[in-house]
């Protein structure tokens, strides 16, 4: 059975992730759809995003010249509720990537059992090269251009790569000015003082931690005797490393764009966090560990590997050399489709992105609920509700992996499809 599955998988993923990320999503969707005999009509509907918007954003730069940026928003599905998904600011933003990320949000929200469809947005820019004023004008221009796409019960953005609570506040403010109403729930990941939820900032990292504990328990590994390597030290990676360390897991390596940092005795994560706080948020020059490359980090012998940086980092050749027992995908799409069967053959458990990093959108959902109620929970309440939801989602995916004799990524798609197909069927076709 396992061999047959791999064969199906290989034959449907002839296009590689770097040719088309969206095709890679569809390849995985196909495999899951075949395994559960999903009606062709449902697969067909899910192959096409519901809405794609591309806008030009002219922005007055600090030097008095106007620069025009490309902005995107793709709504992949609204079958289970309003569409939900972040906005990223990065140079590689393009229609194919945003489309793929939007579809992942559809599956991610369904796996986490949230009443949402999926969307994603982005602006092609390098946020590190823009001043705060330029970033604010760009964010406001984006909000203005997307005013008819966004809506508290329609499409709800949030932070993603290159954005944070600061950008969400500008977008919210601009949107509210246009509509003339105060509608905090139209965007999540806001600053706490503006209707943001306690626990939202660390939520994706927290989800990574909960998924790690669940996976370790399935392998009967005591967290206090486990080791982990975390790739990426941004919002997801840094919170994940800190929370994993708090569970007694020894973090033997961390990394960011400046390279990897290794210590077999364990890196003091608090010390590394203090270092980046004083060093422009990067690990460059971190003195208390040995410098390694990002590739060396990915192939370290450890129990848990957390890719929490970019997409497409675990290529087939890296997969051949990976020496961990569990991969927890903190980033969206860190594993090439062609690497999946290799990791599976090696017996490595891969907790896929649409499950492993769903803690962020789960607490976004709690933020939206609190905004609608106008009543706010304590951080403990948020964390406890998050942990519960995450454990249920993990268990469902684990059970489906056993039931369909497949690996967790496909099981996560199956878990999502079982829910989405009901939504599509109940709403009907016309
Ligand atoms: N950008 C995050 C993700 O990819 C969060 C999305 C959200 O909170 O809506 O899951």
XYZ file of N, CA and C in Angstrom, residues 166-417:
756
model
N 2.192 45.751 13.743
C 2.288 47.153 13.306
C 1.561 47.378 11.976
N 1.822 46.535 11.001
C 1.173 46.668 9.686
C -0.331 46.427 9.812
N -0.711 45.482 10.698
C -2.136 45.180 10.855
C -2.874 46.424 11.392
N -2.210 47.161 12.297
C -2.835 48.365 12.869
C -3.057 49.416 11.775
N -2.079 49.603 10.888
C -2.234 50.592 9.799
C -3.376 50.177 8.862
N -3.381 48.883 8.526
C -4.410 48.400 7.587
C -5.798 48.544 8.218
N -5.894 48.187 9.496
C -7.182 48.320 10.208
C -7.632 49.781 10.212
N -6.704 50.662 10.561
C -7.058 52.078 10.659
C -7.539 52.609 9.306
N -6.847 52.261 8.247
C -7.233 52.728 6.915
C -8.598 52.170 6.529
N -8.800 50.897 6.789
C -10.075 50.246 6.451
C -11.225 50.914 7.221
N -10.997 51.141 8.521
C -12.044 51.772 9.338
C -12.356 53.191 8.864
N -11.331 53.905 8.414
C -11.552 55.273 7.911
C -12.432 55.227 6.665
N -12.183 54.241 5.806
C -12.948 54.131 4.559
C -14.406 53.762 4.851
N -14.599 52.802 5.757
C -15.972 52.331 6.002
C -16.704 53.229 7.001
N -15.944 54.007 7.755
C -16.576 54.877 8.755
C -17.068 54.124 9.977
N -16.611 52.895 10.123
C -17.029 52.091 11.282
C -15.803 51.548 11.992
N -15.952 51.226 13.272
C -14.851 50.596 13.979
C -15.093 49.094 13.965
N -14.302 48.392 13.176
C -14.540 46.975 12.978
C -13.262 46.180 13.221
N -12.876 46.013 14.500
C -11.567 45.394 14.774
C -11.410 43.983 14.209
N -12.552 43.248 14.100
C -12.467 41.854 13.645
C -12.180 41.686 12.160
N -12.023 42.803 11.431
C -11.748 42.673 9.999
C -10.310 42.220 9.740
N -9.489 42.296 10.774
C -8.092 41.860 10.628
C -7.646 41.272 11.969
N -6.780 40.268 11.944
C -6.285 39.703 13.215
C -4.764 39.840 13.283
N -4.241 39.532 14.458
C -2.804 39.738 14.662
C -2.512 41.206 14.932
N -3.530 41.912 15.445
C -3.398 43.341 15.746
C -2.622 43.528 17.054
N -2.185 44.756 17.320
C -1.573 45.005 18.636
C -2.632 44.784 19.721
N -2.200 44.319 20.878
C -3.153 43.994 21.940
C -4.033 45.202 22.304
N -3.489 46.373 22.348
C -4.280 47.561 22.700
C -5.361 47.906 21.687
N -5.290 47.366 20.487
C -6.278 47.692 19.440
C -7.205 46.519 19.135
N -7.401 45.644 20.103
C -8.299 44.505 19.882
C -7.561 43.225 19.540
N -6.242 43.262 19.602
C -5.470 42.036 19.378
C -5.647 41.088 20.555
N -5.372 39.807 20.325
C -5.545 38.831 21.405
C -4.230 38.576 22.120
N -4.320 38.428 23.433
C -3.151 37.955 24.169
C -2.811 36.580 23.617
N -1.555 36.273 23.535
C -1.132 34.953 23.063
C -1.029 34.826 21.548
N -1.510 35.835 20.770
C -1.503 35.689 19.307
C -0.076 35.717 18.756
N 0.756 36.614 19.305
C 2.088 36.753 18.722
C 2.886 35.446 18.800
N 2.785 34.758 19.937
C 3.563 33.523 20.110
C 2.827 32.286 19.601
N 1.580 32.486 19.096
C 0.703 31.327 18.845
C 1.250 30.307 17.844
N 1.872 30.776 16.760
C 2.352 29.796 15.773
C 3.461 28.949 16.399
N 4.350 29.606 17.146
C 5.413 28.877 17.847
C 4.838 27.942 18.894
N 3.774 28.367 19.536
C 3.137 27.523 20.547
C 2.540 26.272 19.891
N 1.919 26.468 18.723
C 1.369 25.325 17.990
C 2.464 24.339 17.610
N 3.618 24.863 17.224
C 4.766 24.012 16.899
C 5.153 23.191 18.131
N 5.152 23.847 19.292
C 5.532 23.161 20.534
C 4.523 22.043 20.853
N 3.232 22.354 20.766
C 2.217 21.342 21.109
C 2.317 20.158 20.142
N 2.469 20.451 18.855
C 2.594 19.368 17.872
C 3.847 18.529 18.124
N 4.917 19.182 18.555
C 6.149 18.452 18.859
C 5.918 17.485 20.021
N 5.270 17.982 21.075
C 5.014 17.115 22.238
C 4.134 15.931 21.850
N 3.130 16.189 21.001
C 2.244 15.105 20.569
C 3.036 14.051 19.788
N 3.864 14.534 18.864
C 4.629 13.597 18.029
C 5.635 12.813 18.876
N 6.298 13.504 19.813
C 7.266 12.813 20.685
C 6.566 11.720 21.489
N 5.357 12.025 21.964
C 4.664 11.023 22.791
C 4.305 9.798 21.953
N 4.001 10.004 20.665
C 3.688 8.850 19.802
C 4.918 7.952 19.645
N 6.106 8.560 19.722
C 7.340 7.764 19.584
C 7.911 7.373 20.943
N 7.143 7.634 21.994
C 7.600 7.346 23.356
C 8.943 7.994 23.688
N 9.121 9.221 23.205
C 10.359 9.944 23.546
C 10.015 10.969 24.624
N 10.779 10.941 25.711
C 10.583 11.907 26.793
C 11.158 13.261 26.346
N 10.320 14.323 26.364
C 10.821 15.636 25.911
C 12.097 16.051 26.640
N 12.205 15.648 27.899
C 13.379 16.074 28.684
C 14.660 15.402 28.198
N 14.488 14.354 27.389
C 15.692 13.714 26.823
C 15.817 13.969 25.324
N 14.956 14.849 24.804
C 14.939 15.063 23.348
C 15.797 16.259 22.946
N 16.265 16.208 21.691
C 17.028 17.334 21.140
C 16.291 17.875 19.921
N 16.487 19.177 19.660
C 15.829 19.776 18.493
C 16.743 20.792 17.829
N 16.570 20.938 16.517
C 17.245 21.999 15.757
C 16.151 22.835 15.113
N 16.262 24.154 15.264
C 15.209 25.044 14.762
C 15.795 25.951 13.689
N 15.260 25.837 12.470
C 15.739 26.704 11.390
C 14.832 27.921 11.283
N 15.401 29.107 11.444
C 14.600 30.330 11.425
C 14.444 30.849 12.840
N 14.715 32.150 13.024
C 14.606 32.731 14.373
C 13.764 34.010 14.312
N 12.759 33.982 13.419
C 11.803 35.090 13.339
C 10.664 34.826 14.298
N 9.484 35.299 13.958
C 8.351 35.149 14.887
C 8.086 33.678 15.233
N 8.049 32.824 14.206
C 7.703 31.418 14.473
C 8.861 30.693 15.166
N 10.041 30.739 14.562
C 11.187 29.983 15.070
C 11.606 30.391 16.474
N 11.625 31.694 16.748
C 12.131 32.127 18.055
C 11.159 31.727 19.177
N 9.857 31.922 18.934
C 8.892 31.501 19.968
C 8.892 29.975 20.103
N 8.996 29.275 18.966
C 9.005 27.801 19.026
C 10.207 27.329 19.838
N 11.394 27.881 19.551
C 12.609 27.465 20.263
C 12.461 27.724 21.766
N 11.947 28.901 22.095
C 11.781 29.251 23.521
C 10.804 28.292 24.207
N 9.668 28.037 23.553
C 8.646 27.184 24.180
C 9.088 25.729 24.239
N 9.820 25.267 23.236
C 10.343 23.891 23.268
C 11.349 23.757 24.407
N 12.215 24.777 24.543
C 13.218 24.748 25.622
C 12.518 24.736 26.983
N 11.422 25.493 27.096
C 10.673 25.507 28.370
C 10.103 24.125 28.718
N 9.903 23.289 27.692
C 9.414 21.917 27.925
C 10.555 20.952 28.233
N 11.771 21.474 28.307
C 12.919 20.633 28.647
C 13.631 20.048 27.435
N 13.191 20.422 26.237
C 13.843 19.912 25.025
C 15.138 20.706 24.805
N 16.205 19.973 24.515
C 17.501 20.652 24.326
C 17.599 21.166 22.883
N 17.731 22.490 22.737
C 17.826 23.077 21.393
C 19.308 23.114 21.016
N 19.712 22.212 20.128
C 21.147 22.135 19.820
C 21.557 23.078 18.683
N 20.592 23.591 17.937
C 20.958 24.550 16.886
C 19.793 25.474 16.557
N 20.149 26.715 16.219
C 19.161 27.695 15.740
C 19.794 28.373 14.520
N 19.004 29.106 13.768
C 19.594 29.782 12.605
C 18.705 30.930 12.155
N 19.277 31.800 11.338
C 18.486 32.783 10.595
C 19.244 33.092 9.311
N 18.908 34.205 8.657
C 19.541 34.492 7.370
C 21.068 34.620 7.500
N 21.574 34.871 8.717
C 23.019 35.033 8.894
C 23.739 33.689 9.040
N 23.003 32.578 9.104
C 23.627 31.253 9.213
C 23.116 30.492 10.426
N 23.775 29.318 10.699
C 23.337 28.476 11.808
C 24.288 28.590 12.999
N 23.763 28.278 14.181
C 24.543 28.364 15.426
C 24.292 27.085 16.210
N 25.390 26.383 16.545
C 25.265 25.026 17.082
C 25.977 24.883 18.424
N 25.348 24.158 19.326
C 26.011 23.782 20.576
C 25.403 22.453 21.025
N 26.220 21.408 21.021
C 25.648 20.088 21.352
C 25.136 20.034 22.788
N 25.641 20.939 23.653
C 25.171 20.955 25.049
C 23.853 21.730 25.190
N 23.450 22.365 24.114
C 22.181 23.104 24.143
C 22.411 24.608 24.151
N 21.657 25.308 23.312
C 21.772 26.771 23.246
C 20.824 27.379 24.275
N 21.313 28.388 24.981
C 20.465 29.098 25.941
C 19.581 30.062 25.129
N 18.318 29.676 24.932
C 17.440 30.440 24.029
C 17.178 31.860 24.559
N 17.070 31.982 25.889
C 16.854 33.330 26.450
C 18.024 34.235 26.104
N 19.226 33.663 26.175
C 20.438 34.420 25.856
C 20.419 34.835 24.372
N 20.014 33.908 23.495
C 19.950 34.222 22.058
C 18.889 35.294 21.790
N 17.767 35.217 22.518
C 16.705 36.225 22.336
C 17.195 37.602 22.806
N 17.923 37.621 23.924
C 18.481 38.900 24.395
C 19.463 39.452 23.377
N 20.214 38.530 22.751
C 21.213 38.961 21.763
C 20.536 39.640 20.568
N 19.487 39.000 20.007
C 18.854 39.612 18.816
C 18.126 40.909 19.165
N 17.655 40.996 20.429
C 16.956 42.229 20.837
C 17.894 43.429 20.742
N 19.213 43.162 20.963
C 20.182 44.269 20.922
C 20.899 44.326 19.574
N 20.621 43.353 18.690
C 21.400 43.244 17.457
C 20.512 43.302 16.219
N 19.589 44.290 16.196
C 18.761 44.487 15.003
C 17.975 43.238 14.611
N 17.588 42.454 15.562
C 16.773 41.229 15.399
C 17.471 40.115 14.622
N 18.807 40.203 14.464
C 19.436 39.054 13.796
C 20.560 38.433 14.637
N 20.839 37.142 14.344
C 21.807 36.375 15.144
C 23.254 36.609 14.718
N 23.449 37.322 13.636
C 24.797 37.614 13.112
C 25.782 37.916 14.246
N 26.868 37.134 14.301
C 27.905 37.375 15.309
C 27.577 36.782 16.676
N 26.526 35.956 16.783
C 26.170 35.386 18.098
C 27.370 34.600 18.653
N 27.882 35.005 19.815
C 29.163 34.463 20.262
C 29.099 33.125 20.999
N 27.916 32.731 21.489
C 27.888 31.584 22.406
C 27.536 30.251 21.755
N 27.938 30.069 20.507
C 27.694 28.803 19.805
C 28.643 28.728 18.614
N 28.766 27.521 18.052
C 29.644 27.336 16.889
C 28.861 27.638 15.610
N 29.494 28.354 14.708
C 28.821 28.717 13.451
C 28.740 27.499 12.528
N 27.549 27.232 12.014
C 27.380 26.187 10.993
C 26.550 26.777 9.848
N 26.394 26.020 8.769
C 25.562 26.538 7.682
C 24.124 26.098 7.914
N 23.197 26.732 7.194
C 21.791 26.337 7.288
C 21.606 24.897 6.844
N 22.380 24.486 5.821
C 22.272 23.110 5.334
C 22.756 22.122 6.406
N 23.855 22.479 7.083
C 24.348 21.603 8.163
C 23.298 21.456 9.259
N 22.602 22.573 9.542
C 21.552 22.515 10.579
C 20.465 21.510 10.189
N 20.068 21.560 8.907
C 18.967 20.682 8.470
C 19.333 19.202 8.546
N 20.632 18.915 8.488
C 21.035 17.505 8.466
C 21.698 17.054 9.777
N 21.493 17.828 10.845
C 22.052 17.455 12.154
C 21.345 16.220 12.707
N 22.089 15.433 13.476
C 21.450 14.297 14.156
C 20.711 14.859 15.382
N 19.403 14.723 15.387
C 18.608 15.214 16.509
C 17.257 14.507 16.473
N 16.434 14.714 17.486
C 15.112 14.084 17.463
C 14.136 14.880 16.603
N 14.168 16.208 16.791
C 13.157 17.042 16.123
C 13.822 18.128 15.287
N 13.402 18.226 14.039
C 13.868 19.317 13.182
C 12.672 20.216 12.912
N 12.857 21.522 13.171
C 11.762 22.468 12.929
C 12.174 23.458 11.843
N 11.785 23.223 10.575
C 12.040 24.251 9.563
C 10.997 25.356 9.744
N 11.435 26.523 10.193
C 10.486 27.603 10.501
C 10.929 28.891 9.828
N 11.503 28.735 8.627
C 11.975 29.938 7.933
C 11.214 30.126 6.622
N 11.724 29.542 5.560
C 11.170 29.783 4.221
C 10.549 28.529 3.651
N 9.897 28.695 2.475
C 9.436 27.517 1.762
C 10.597 26.894 0.995
N 10.384 25.646 0.566
C 11.342 24.932 -0.285
C 12.765 24.889 0.278
N 12.931 24.393 1.486
C 14.289 24.228 2.030
C 14.690 22.753 2.097
N 13.720 21.858 2.265
C 14.081 20.435 2.327
C 13.906 19.837 0.931
N 14.996 19.885 0.174
C 14.998 19.370 -1.195
C 15.197 17.856 -1.118
N 15.006 17.138 -2.237
C 15.249 15.699 -2.186
C 16.650 15.361 -1.673
N 17.687 16.134 -2.089
C 19.043 15.776 -1.635
C 19.227 16.042 -0.143
N 18.622 17.111 0.364
C 18.681 17.342 1.819
C 17.933 16.209 2.525
N 16.780 15.839 1.962
C 15.962 14.784 2.588
C 16.769 13.496 2.743
N 17.594 13.180 1.729
C 18.441 11.978 1.792
C 19.352 12.027 3.012
N 19.768 13.250 3.393
C 20.754 13.392 4.472
C 20.176 13.777 5.830
N 18.866 13.988 5.865
C 18.245 14.385 7.134
C 18.393 13.235 8.144
N 18.746 13.588 9.408
C 18.985 12.523 10.395
C 18.100 12.652 11.636
N 16.989 13.377 11.513
C 16.115 13.517 12.683
C 15.041 12.426 12.658
N 14.236 12.376 13.713
C 13.135 11.399 13.751
C 11.805 12.058 13.380
N 11.714 13.356 13.686
C 10.452 14.068 13.476
C 10.751 15.419 12.823
N 9.939 15.804 11.840
C 10.031 17.163 11.282
C 8.711 17.867 11.596
N 8.819 19.045 12.187
C 7.622 19.833 12.479
C 7.709 21.080 11.606
N 6.816 21.181 10.622
C 6.930 22.275 9.640
C 6.338 23.585 10.163
N 7.192 24.391 10.772
C 6.760 25.705 11.266
C 6.480 26.670 10.130
N 7.238 26.563 9.044
C 7.034 27.431 7.868
C 5.948 26.838 6.985
N 5.475 27.615 6.032
C 4.552 27.090 5.025
C 5.375 26.530 3.869
N 5.149 25.278 3.538
C 5.787 24.676 2.365
C 7.292 24.499 2.421
N 7.883 24.125 3.576
C 9.347 23.987 3.611
C 9.871 22.747 2.881
N 8.989 21.759 2.620
C 9.449 20.500 2.013
C 9.009 20.397 0.558
N 9.959 20.100 -0.333
C 9.612 19.883 -1.741
C 8.712 18.645 -1.830
N 7.733 18.643 -2.737
C 6.887 17.453 -2.866
C 7.705 16.195 -3.125
N 8.794 16.327 -3.895
C 9.612 15.155 -4.236
C 10.375 14.621 -3.022
N 10.483 15.434 -1.963
C 11.201 14.974 -0.765
C 10.287 14.157 0.146
N 8.975 14.322 -0.007
C 8.023 13.619 0.864
C 8.235 12.104 0.882
N 8.247 11.446 -0.303
C 8.413 9.986 -0.263
C 9.764 9.556 0.302
N 10.785 10.383 0.125
C 12.120 10.032 0.648
C 12.076 10.032 2.178
N 11.488 11.067 2.743
C 11.393 11.167 4.207
C 10.529 10.034 4.750
N 9.474 9.728 4.018
C 8.563 8.660 4.432
C 9.268 7.302 4.441
N 10.037 7.043 3.390
C 10.783 5.770 3.303
C 11.759 5.634 4.454
N 12.319 6.790 4.882
C 13.286 6.756 5.988
C 12.595 6.639 7.350
N 11.265 6.642 7.340
C 10.522 6.484 8.600
C 10.461 7.760 9.426
N 10.750 8.901 8.780
C 10.695 10.168 9.522
C 9.252 10.661 9.551
N 8.793 11.038 10.728
C 7.425 11.575 10.838
C 7.468 13.052 10.486
N 6.704 13.429 9.476
C 6.644 14.848 9.104
C 5.270 15.378 9.514
N 5.268 16.260 10.511
C 4.016 16.923 10.871
C 3.909 18.117 9.930
N 2.944 18.065 8.985
C 2.944 19.029 7.885
C 2.510 20.423 8.298
N 2.968 21.397 7.519
C 2.651 22.809 7.756
C 1.189 23.076 8.097
N 0.274 22.483 7.323
C -1.142 22.837 7.524
C -1.662 22.379 8.887
N -0.904 21.507 9.547
C -1.220 21.169 10.943
C -0.226 21.870 11.886
N 1.057 21.716 11.600
C 2.099 22.162 12.542
C 2.088 23.667 12.792
N 1.755 24.476 11.767
C 1.783 25.923 12.021
C 0.382 26.532 12.104
N -0.605 25.686 12.382
C -1.973 26.208 12.432
C -2.304 26.901 13.764
N -1.338 26.948 14.677
C -1.567 27.650 15.951
C -1.823 29.138 15.730
N -1.159 29.716 14.740
C -1.317 31.154 14.468
C -2.742 31.480 14.075
N -3.248 30.766 13.084
C -4.605 31.084 12.620
C -5.646 30.659 13.660
N -5.304 29.667 14.476
C -6.243 29.265 15.534
C -6.441 30.415 16.525
N -5.334 31.051 16.918
C -5.498 32.178 17.854
C -6.029 33.414 17.122
N -5.805 33.515 15.811
C -6.474 34.566 15.027
C -7.983 34.400 15.139
N -8.409 33.157 15.057
C -9.846 32.874 15.184
C -10.344 33.327 16.566
N -9.561 33.009 17.610
C -9.965 33.444 18.957
C -9.997 34.974 19.050
N -9.073 35.613 18.354
C -9.054 37.085 18.357
C -10.348 37.626 17.723
N -10.722 37.043 16.608
C -11.944 37.441 15.872
C -13.184 37.219 16.743
N -13.209 36.058 17.428
C -14.334 35.762 18.322
C -14.401 36.813 19.437
N -13.267 37.140 20.041
C -13.232 38.142 21.117
C -13.671 39.508 20.587
N -13.261 39.858 19.363
C -13.662 41.133 18.766
C -15.172 41.174 18.572
N -15.722 40.051 18.151
C -17.181 40.010 17.933
C -17.939 40.130 19.252
N -17.368 39.513 20.315
C -18.020 39.581 21.627
C -17.778 40.926 22.301
N -16.639 41.529 21.966
C -16.238 42.734 22.682
C -15.798 42.417 24.099
N -15.361 41.165 24.312
C -14.943 40.727 25.646
C -13.658 39.922 25.479
N -12.695 40.163 26.354
C -11.358 39.611 26.098
C -10.909 38.605 27.153
N -10.286 37.554 26.684
C -9.835 36.474 27.549
C -8.421 36.728 28.077
N -8.073 36.032 29.146
C -6.709 36.104 29.659
C -5.809 35.257 28.756
N -4.516 35.463 28.885
C -3.574 34.692 28.067
C -3.692 33.195 28.374
N -3.915 32.879 29.654
C -4.050 31.464 30.040
C -5.244 30.832 29.330
N -6.366 31.579 29.285
C -7.556 31.035 28.612
C -7.283 30.790 27.130
N -6.628 31.757 26.508
C -6.322 31.630 25.074
C -5.410 30.421 24.860
N -4.367 30.324 25.656
C -3.409 29.229 25.476
C -4.064 27.867 25.703
N -4.906 27.818 26.720
C -5.550 26.536 27.030
C -6.485 26.112 25.895
N -7.262 27.070 25.359
C -8.170 26.752 24.238
C -7.352 26.352 23.012
N -6.239 27.059 22.800
C -5.370 26.741 21.665
C -4.832 25.317 21.768
N -4.290 24.996 22.953
C -3.641 23.687 23.131
C -4.649 22.556 22.900
N -5.860 22.777 23.409
C -6.912 21.764 23.243
C -7.197 21.516 21.764
N -7.398 22.609 21.023
C -7.737 22.497 19.597
C -6.607 21.817 18.817
N -5.392 22.184 19.194
C -4.228 21.656 18.470
C -4.075 20.144 18.711
N -4.343 19.723 19.949
C -4.221 18.291 20.265
C -5.291 17.490 19.513
N -6.491 18.026 19.452
C -7.570 17.336 18.729
C -7.187 17.212 17.248
N -6.669 18.310 16.674
C -6.302 18.297 15.244
C -5.198 17.269 14.999
N -4.187 17.250 15.871
C -3.085 16.292 15.706
C -3.624 14.870 15.724
N -4.476 14.585 16.688
C -5.007 13.238 16.867
C -5.817 12.791 15.651
N -6.614 13.736 15.100
C -7.428 13.413 13.913
C -6.524 13.044 12.746
N -5.477 13.824 12.560
C -4.569 13.575 11.434
C -3.820 12.257 11.657
N -3.370 12.040 12.874
C -2.649 10.802 13.210
C -3.540 9.583 12.909
N -4.800 9.677 13.353
C -5.749 8.572 13.152
C -5.987 8.337 11.659
N -6.140 9.415 10.900
C -6.343 9.248 9.455
C -5.116 8.659 8.764
N -3.931 8.996 9.274
C -2.700 8.431 8.683
C -2.713 6.915 8.840
N -3.152 6.470 10.023
C -3.212 5.014 10.275
C -4.327 4.402 9.414
N -5.489 5.050 9.438
C -6.654 4.513 8.739
C -6.382 4.342 7.237
N -5.727 5.323 6.633
C -5.511 5.273 5.182
C -4.104 4.819 4.818
N -3.358 4.368 5.823
C -2.003 3.882 5.610
C -1.171 4.854 4.783
N -1.191 6.090 5.212
C -0.448 7.108 4.473
C 0.354 7.953 5.452
N 1.107 8.909 4.925
C 1.880 9.731 5.852
C 1.090 10.975 6.252
N 1.617 11.681 7.259
C 0.791 12.697 7.909
C 0.373 13.844 6.993
N 1.210 14.180 6.001
C 0.824 15.291 5.138
C -0.477 14.950 4.389
N -0.466 13.755 3.804
C -1.652 13.363 3.043
C -2.835 13.177 4.003
N -2.541 12.647 5.201
C -3.614 12.479 6.196
C -4.205 13.833 6.598
N -3.371 14.869 6.638
C -3.873 16.201 6.984
C -4.791 16.711 5.874
N -4.403 16.471 4.627
C -5.268 16.860 3.501
C -6.587 16.087 3.567
N -6.482 14.805 3.905
C -7.699 13.987 4.004
C -8.621 14.559 5.087
N -8.024 14.877 6.247
C -8.799 15.433 7.359
C -9.508 16.713 6.904
N -8.773 17.556 6.176
C -9.363 18.812 5.689
C -10.448 18.539 4.654
N -10.147 17.647 3.718
C -11.106 17.385 2.625
C -12.410 16.788 3.139
